[in-house]
CSV table of C-alpha atoms and ligand atoms in Angstrom, one decimal:
chain,number,residue,atom,x,y,z
A,726,UNK,CA,11.0,20.4,13.2
A,727,UNK,CA,9.2,17.3,14.8
A,728,UNK,CA,5.6,17.0,14.8
A,729,UNK,CA,4.1,15.8,18.0
A,730,UNK,CA,0.9,14.7,16.6
A,731,UNK,CA,-1.1,15.4,13.5
A,732,UNK,CA,-4.1,17.4,14.5
A,733,UNK,CA,-6.0,15.9,11.1
A,734,UNK,CA,-4.8,13.9,8.2
A,735,UNK,CA,-7.1,12.5,4.8
A,736,UNK,CA,-5.9,9.5,3.8
A,737,UNK,CA,-6.3,9.6,-0.1
A,738,UNK,CA,-7.7,6.6,-0.9
A,739,UNK,CA,-10.9,5.0,-2.1
A,740,UNK,CA,-8.9,0.9,-1.4
A,741,UNK,CA,-10.9,0.0,1.8
A,742,UNK,CA,-8.5,-2.7,2.9
A,743,UNK,CA,-5.6,0.4,2.2
A,744,UNK,CA,-7.5,2.6,4.3
A,745,UNK,CA,-8.2,0.2,7.5
A,746,UNK,CA,-4.1,-0.8,7.4
A,747,UNK,CA,-3.1,3.2,7.3
A,748,UNK,CA,-5.7,4.0,10.3
A,749,UNK,CA,-4.4,1.3,12.3
A,750,UNK,CA,-0.6,2.4,11.4
A,751,UNK,CA,-1.0,6.1,11.9
A,752,UNK,CA,-3.5,5.6,14.9
A,753,UNK,CA,-1.2,6.9,17.7
A,754,UNK,CA,-0.7,9.7,15.8
A,755,UNK,CA,-3.1,11.3,14.3
A,756,UNK,CA,-6.1,12.5,16.6
A,757,UNK,CA,-8.5,12.7,13.4
A,758,UNK,CA,-8.2,10.6,10.1
A,759,UNK,CA,-11.2,12.2,7.4
A,760,UNK,CA,-11.0,8.8,4.3
A,761,UNK,CA,-11.5,10.2,1.0
A,762,UNK,CA,-15.4,8.9,0.6
A,763,UNK,CA,-15.8,10.7,3.9
A,764,UNK,CA,-14.9,14.1,1.6
A,765,UNK,CA,-15.9,13.0,-1.1
A,766,UNK,CA,-12.9,13.3,-2.9
A,767,UNK,CA,-13.1,11.9,-6.6
A,768,UNK,CA,-10.8,9.4,-7.6
A,769,UNK,CA,-7.6,10.7,-9.7
A,770,UNK,CA,-6.3,8.9,-12.4
A,771,UNK,CA,-2.9,7.2,-12.1
A,772,UNK,CA,-1.5,8.2,-14.9
A,773,UNK,CA,2.5,8.4,-13.3
A,774,UNK,CA,5.0,5.8,-14.8
A,775,UNK,CA,5.7,5.0,-11.1
A,776,UNK,CA,4.3,4.5,-7.6
A,777,UNK,CA,6.0,7.8,-6.6
A,778,UNK,CA,4.3,9.9,-9.6
A,779,UNK,CA,1.0,8.1,-8.9
A,780,UNK,CA,1.1,8.5,-4.9
A,781,UNK,CA,2.6,12.4,-5.2
A,782,UNK,CA,-0.4,13.0,-7.6
A,783,UNK,CA,-2.7,11.6,-5.4
A,784,UNK,CA,-2.0,13.0,-2.5
A,785,UNK,CA,-1.9,16.4,-4.1
A,786,UNK,CA,-5.2,16.0,-5.4
A,787,UNK,CA,-6.1,15.2,-2.1
A,788,UNK,CA,-4.6,18.1,-0.1
A,789,UNK,CA,-6.0,20.6,-3.1
A,790,UNK,CA,-9.9,19.2,-2.8
A,791,UNK,CA,-9.5,19.6,0.7
A,792,UNK,CA,-7.5,22.2,1.9
A,793,UNK,CA,-5.7,19.1,4.6
A,794,UNK,CA,-2.8,17.6,5.3
A,795,UNK,CA,-3.3,14.6,2.7
A,796,UNK,CA,-1.6,10.8,3.0
A,797,UNK,CA,-1.8,9.2,0.1
A,798,UNK,CA,-0.1,5.3,-0.8
A,799,UNK,CA,1.2,3.9,-4.4
A,800,UNK,CA,1.8,0.0,-3.7
A,801,UNK,CA,1.3,-3.3,-5.9
A,802,UNK,CA,2.8,-6.4,-5.9
A,803,UNK,CA,6.5,-7.1,-8.0
A,804,UNK,CA,6.6,-10.6,-9.5
A,805,UNK,CA,10.4,-11.5,-10.7
A,806,UNK,CA,9.6,-13.7,-13.6
A,807,UNK,CA,7.4,-11.5,-15.0
A,808,UNK,CA,9.9,-8.6,-15.4
A,809,UNK,CA,8.3,-6.6,-12.1
A,810,UNK,CA,4.4,-7.0,-13.1
A,811,UNK,CA,1.6,-6.4,-12.5
A,812,UNK,CA,3.5,-3.9,-10.5
A,813,UNK,CA,1.6,-0.4,-10.6
A,814,UNK,CA,-1.3,-1.8,-12.4
A,815,UNK,CA,-1.4,-4.3,-9.6
A,816,UNK,CA,-5.3,-2.6,-9.0
A,817,UNK,CA,-5.6,-2.4,-12.7
A,818,UNK,CA,-5.3,-6.0,-12.8
A,819,UNK,CA,-8.2,-7.0,-10.9
A,820,UNK,CA,-10.2,-5.8,-13.7
A,821,UNK,CA,-13.4,-3.2,-13.1
A,822,UNK,CA,-14.3,-5.3,-10.4
A,823,UNK,CA,-11.6,-5.1,-7.7
A,824,UNK,CA,-11.5,-8.5,-8.2
A,825,UNK,CA,-8.3,-9.8,-7.1
A,826,UNK,CA,-9.0,-13.9,-7.1
A,827,UNK,CA,-9.3,-13.3,-10.9
A,828,UNK,CA,-6.0,-11.6,-10.6
A,829,UNK,CA,-3.8,-13.7,-8.5
A,830,UNK,CA,-4.9,-16.4,-11.0
A,831,UNK,CA,-3.6,-14.8,-13.8
A,832,UNK,CA,-0.2,-14.0,-12.2
A,833,UNK,CA,-0.2,-17.8,-11.2
A,834,UNK,CA,-0.7,-18.5,-15.2
A,835,UNK,CA,1.6,-15.8,-16.5
A,836,UNK,CA,4.1,-17.8,-13.9
A,837,UNK,CA,3.2,-20.7,-15.8
A,838,UNK,CA,5.9,-23.8,-15.2
A,839,UNK,CA,8.6,-20.4,-13.9
A,840,UNK,CA,10.7,-22.3,-11.0
A,841,UNK,CA,11.4,-18.3,-9.8
A,842,UNK,CA,8.7,-17.5,-8.2
A,843,UNK,CA,10.4,-14.3,-6.6
A,844,UNK,CA,8.0,-11.2,-5.6
A,845,UNK,CA,8.3,-8.1,-3.4
A,846,UNK,CA,5.5,-5.7,-2.4
A,847,UNK,CA,6.4,-2.1,-2.8
A,848,UNK,CA,4.7,1.1,-1.6
A,849,UNK,CA,5.3,4.6,-1.6
A,850,UNK,CA,3.7,7.0,0.5
A,851,UNK,CA,2.9,10.2,-0.1
A,852,UNK,CA,2.4,13.2,2.2
A,853,UNK,CA,1.2,17.0,0.9
A,854,UNK,CA,0.6,19.8,2.5
A,855,UNK,CA,-2.4,22.4,1.1
A,856,UNK,CA,0.6,24.6,-0.5
A,857,UNK,CA,2.2,22.0,-2.4
A,858,UNK,CA,4.4,20.7,-0.2
A,859,UNK,CA,5.3,17.1,-1.1
A,860,UNK,CA,7.5,14.4,0.7
A,861,UNK,CA,7.9,10.6,0.1
A,862,UNK,CA,8.9,7.8,1.8
A,863,UNK,CA,9.5,4.1,0.6
A,864,UNK,CA,9.3,0.4,1.9
A,865,UNK,CA,9.6,-2.7,0.2
A,866,UNK,CA,9.1,-6.7,1.7
A,867,UNK,CA,10.6,-9.5,-0.5
A,868,UNK,CA,8.8,-12.7,-0.4
A,869,UNK,CA,7.1,-15.6,-3.1
A,870,UNK,CA,4.5,-16.6,-5.1
A,871,UNK,CA,2.4,-19.3,-3.4
A,872,UNK,CA,-0.6,-22.1,-5.3
A,873,UNK,CA,-3.4,-22.8,-3.8
A,874,UNK,CA,-3.8,-19.5,-2.3
A,875,UNK,CA,-4.1,-19.6,1.3
A,876,UNK,CA,-6.0,-17.5,4.2
A,877,UNK,CA,-8.8,-15.0,4.9
A,878,UNK,CA,-7.3,-12.1,7.1
A,879,UNK,CA,-5.7,-8.7,4.4
A,880,UNK,CA,-6.9,-7.6,1.0
A,881,UNK,CA,-5.4,-7.4,-2.6
A,882,UNK,CA,-3.0,-9.8,-3.3
A,883,UNK,CA,-2.1,-10.9,0.4
A,884,UNK,CA,-3.9,-15.1,-0.3
A,885,UNK,CA,-1.1,-15.7,-1.9
A,886,UNK,CA,2.4,-14.3,-0.9
A,887,UNK,CA,4.8,-15.7,1.2
A,888,UNK,CA,6.9,-13.7,3.1
A,889,UNK,CA,10.3,-14.8,3.0
A,890,UNK,CA,11.1,-16.2,6.5
A,891,UNK,CA,7.6,-17.3,7.2
A,892,UNK,CA,5.6,-20.5,5.8
A,893,UNK,CA,2.3,-18.6,5.8
A,894,UNK,CA,0.9,-16.0,3.8
A,895,UNK,CA,0.1,-12.4,4.5
A,896,UNK,CA,-3.6,-13.6,4.6
A,897,UNK,CA,-2.9,-16.2,7.1
A,898,UNK,CA,-1.0,-13.8,9.2
A,899,UNK,CA,-3.3,-11.6,12.1
A,900,UNK,CA,-2.6,-7.8,11.2
A,901,UNK,CA,-1.0,-6.7,13.4
A,902,UNK,CA,2.0,-9.0,12.5
A,903,UNK,CA,1.9,-8.4,9.2
A,904,UNK,CA,2.4,-4.2,10.3
A,905,UNK,CA,5.6,-5.8,12.1
A,906,UNK,CA,7.5,-6.1,8.4
A,907,UNK,CA,5.0,-5.4,5.3
A,908,UNK,CA,6.4,-2.9,2.2
A,909,UNK,CA,3.6,-0.1,4.2
A,910,UNK,CA,4.7,-0.9,8.0
A,911,UNK,CA,8.4,0.1,6.5
A,912,UNK,CA,7.2,3.3,4.4
A,913,UNK,CA,5.1,4.3,7.9
A,914,UNK,CA,8.4,4.3,9.8
A,915,UNK,CA,10.0,6.6,7.8
A,916,UNK,CA,7.8,9.0,7.8
A,917,UNK,CA,7.4,8.8,11.1
A,918,UNK,CA,10.6,8.7,12.1
A,919,UNK,CA,11.1,11.9,10.6
A,920,UNK,CA,8.4,13.4,11.8
A,921,UNK,CA,8.0,12.4,15.8
A,922,UNK,CA,11.6,11.7,16.3
A,923,UNK,CA,11.9,15.3,16.7
A,924,UNK,CA,14.4,15.1,13.3
A,925,UNK,CA,11.6,17.1,10.9
A,926,UNK,CA,12.8,17.7,7.3
B,1249,ITT,P1,-5.8,4.2,-4.0
B,1249,ITT,O1,-5.3,4.3,-5.6
B,1249,ITT,O2,-7.5,4.2,-3.4
B,1249,ITT,O3,-5.3,4.7,-3.0
B,1249,ITT,P2,-5.7,1.2,-4.9
B,1249,ITT,O4,-6.3,-0.1,-4.9
B,1249,ITT,O5,-6.5,1.9,-6.7
B,1249,ITT,O6,-6.5,2.6,-4.4
B,1249,ITT,P3,-3.1,1.3,-6.4
B,1249,ITT,O7,-2.8,1.9,-7.4
B,1249,ITT,O8,-1.3,1.9,-4.9
B,1249,ITT,O9,-4.2,0.9,-5.1
B,1249,ITT,O10,-3.5,-0.5,-6.8
B,1249,ITT,C1,-2.6,-1.3,-5.0
B,1249,ITT,C2,-2.6,-2.3,-5.4
B,1249,ITT,O11,-1.7,-3.4,-5.1
B,1249,ITT,C3,-4.1,-2.7,-4.2
B,1249,ITT,O12,-5.4,-2.9,-5.2
B,1249,ITT,C4,-3.7,-3.9,-4.0
B,1249,ITT,O13,-4.7,-5.2,-5.1
B,1249,ITT,C5,-2.5,-3.9,-3.7
B,1249,ITT,N1,-1.7,-4.2,-2.9
B,1249,ITT,C6,-1.0,-3.2,-2.6
B,1249,ITT,N2,-1.1,-3.5,-0.9
B,1249,ITT,C7,-1.4,-4.4,-0.7
B,1249,ITT,C8,-1.5,-5.1,-0.1
B,1249,ITT,O14,-0.5,-4.7,1.6
B,1249,ITT,N3,-1.7,-6.7,0.5
B,1249,ITT,C9,-2.2,-6.7,-0.7
B,1249,ITT,N4,-2.1,-6.1,-2.1
B,1249,ITT,C10,-2.0,-5.5,-1.5
């Protein structure tokens, strides 16, 4: 059965850049959002070995703690010449301080003189119900790494990632334009199609 709206939804993230993008994308479909920090939810340890496992564990933890439908996002940057790193460790490459200037510098240094600058952003969304049910949706956007980094929009690794077909970074793009092509937007489109096109699950 399809749904018309989610009456209320917990956005299970402690990353404010992500929370803002998720709220923008879901705006037409959700009446009340709660963020993980609104509800004082603890940040679960990401012990999974894939984006999907980590998204599921974050969504389930939030649904259990809040008793509400909860949406989590596990995402990251996968650099071809670094065998997919930082991948599921994208947040951790920012260190305790979550310093993504530092993390981008590290990617840049590890790439060295490699000719292959290709990379992709990956996102897995997990939607979890308090009864333990969980559904996942994935999205990916291909592109390449540039140096020096450019732009002030967005968050995380946006300033050095140029999506294929463009010559500006995600951090130089208006948020509305990023939302048309991003890994997160693609995963959202899958979720929205299932829930709001009357298809149901
Ligand atoms: P939560 O687990 O609380 O949601 P987090 O930041 O730890 O927050 P992840 O483990 O999913 O989340 O880490 C994803 C990291 O990948 C994130 O910190 C960013 O640095 C990066 N990232 C993900 N999506 C991105 C995007 O659209 N633009 C730039 N960087 C992104």
